XYZ file of C-alpha atoms in Angstrom:
133
model
C -7.527 74.118 72.158
C -8.627 77.501 71.246
C -8.478 80.274 69.369
C -6.640 83.412 70.125
C -6.192 87.051 68.512
C -4.378 89.992 69.319
C -5.121 92.971 67.966
C -2.576 95.993 68.113
C -4.608 99.556 68.015
C -1.203 101.121 67.857
C 1.160 103.258 70.438
C 0.651 100.725 73.093
C -2.819 99.178 73.258
C -3.522 95.768 72.497
C -6.591 93.907 72.544
C -5.669 89.678 73.394
C -9.041 87.264 72.625
C -8.551 83.720 73.691
C -11.874 81.240 74.343
C -13.902 84.147 74.737
C -12.299 85.727 76.694
C -11.087 89.510 76.514
C -7.521 91.356 78.478
C -7.418 94.732 76.944
C -4.043 96.357 77.020
C -2.987 100.354 78.285
C -5.723 101.146 76.051
C -5.043 105.152 74.789
C -7.933 106.503 73.408
C -11.300 106.498 75.126
C -12.492 104.917 71.408
C -9.986 101.641 71.397
C -11.619 101.248 74.451
C -15.760 100.295 73.307
C -15.420 96.491 73.057
C -16.877 94.353 74.666
C -14.871 92.243 77.458
C -13.596 91.212 80.681
C -10.500 92.317 81.521
C -8.377 96.231 80.707
C -4.576 96.304 82.579
C -2.449 99.733 82.677
C 1.808 99.315 82.442
C 1.097 102.830 84.134
C -0.890 105.794 84.726
C -0.119 108.592 81.834
C -2.760 108.657 80.208
C -1.776 107.935 76.683
C -2.170 104.262 78.915
C -5.006 104.733 80.216
C -7.495 107.418 78.763
C -9.508 104.357 77.808
C -9.910 102.634 81.194
C -12.962 104.331 82.248
C -15.276 103.805 78.994
C -14.098 100.314 78.757
C -15.378 99.609 82.416
C -18.697 101.978 82.310
C -19.088 99.612 78.862
C -18.467 96.612 80.708
C -20.372 96.750 83.436
C -20.891 95.027 86.567
C -17.953 92.186 85.513
C -15.813 93.915 83.991
C -12.262 94.303 86.667
C -8.827 96.821 86.606
C -5.304 95.480 86.820
C -3.133 98.210 87.755
C -0.069 99.689 89.561
C -1.357 101.282 92.793
C -1.083 104.438 91.192
C -3.258 103.356 88.370
C -5.891 101.920 91.076
C -5.532 105.183 92.554
C -6.606 107.365 89.460
C -9.262 105.333 88.369
C -10.115 105.416 92.054
C -14.212 105.545 91.348
C -13.300 102.431 89.679
C -12.516 100.641 93.485
C -14.677 97.782 93.849
C -14.299 96.699 89.819
C -9.707 96.909 90.537
C -7.344 94.537 91.439
C -4.058 96.277 92.778
C -1.145 95.277 92.159
C 2.820 94.924 92.753
C 6.031 93.714 91.336
C 6.607 90.122 91.045
C 3.540 88.833 91.529
C 1.161 86.730 89.559
C -2.409 86.306 89.222
C -4.626 83.830 87.997
C -8.562 85.520 86.265
C -10.873 83.795 84.277
C -8.663 82.081 81.136
C -5.660 84.201 82.038
C -2.492 83.961 84.602
C -1.168 87.145 84.697
C 3.445 87.612 85.699
C 3.876 91.458 87.259
C 7.828 92.534 86.537
C 8.757 95.818 87.498
C 11.134 98.146 84.639
C 12.019 101.346 84.884
C 9.842 104.491 82.673
C 11.991 105.915 79.967
C 12.187 108.549 80.906
C 9.716 110.318 84.152
C 11.363 109.441 88.381
C 8.467 108.113 90.178
C 6.228 106.339 87.978
C 5.707 102.809 88.321
C 5.483 100.972 85.618
C 4.540 97.435 85.745
C 4.790 95.419 82.879
C 2.439 92.249 82.274
C 3.794 88.471 80.948
C 0.114 87.011 79.793
C -0.255 83.760 79.412
C -3.065 80.698 78.062
C -2.378 76.856 76.927
C -2.628 78.421 73.755
C 0.179 81.057 73.627
C 2.506 83.496 75.894
C 1.897 87.757 75.150
C 4.281 90.230 77.281
C 4.448 93.879 76.868
C 6.371 95.954 79.377
C 4.896 100.138 79.063
C 7.594 102.442 78.646
C 10.389 100.256 80.568
C 13.573 101.056 79.211
């Protein structure tokens, strides 16, 4: 079985590493995004969950992809060729990662589409709900 590493960068940002693949979730700061990686995911479009996305995609161009809901993808339209739009209830497989997407109500703001993620590999399951309440 491949080794798994989970690194917490603060607030809601995590880097998951499995089988030589890296997944960055909710990069709050550009400094959190200065890693080689394959996928970046944002639970919603607020800056405290997306500020590092552009840096991550530029550093890892052209192979890295952004996965997010329509509000996230619209915010980063300059990377549309590197983007996958997801919706609540969908599943997706990318490389070693299996994803399920679960909508949750954002804690403070109306109109914010907050979609949590369940990440599965053969060795672990990881859930991240963003700012859901």
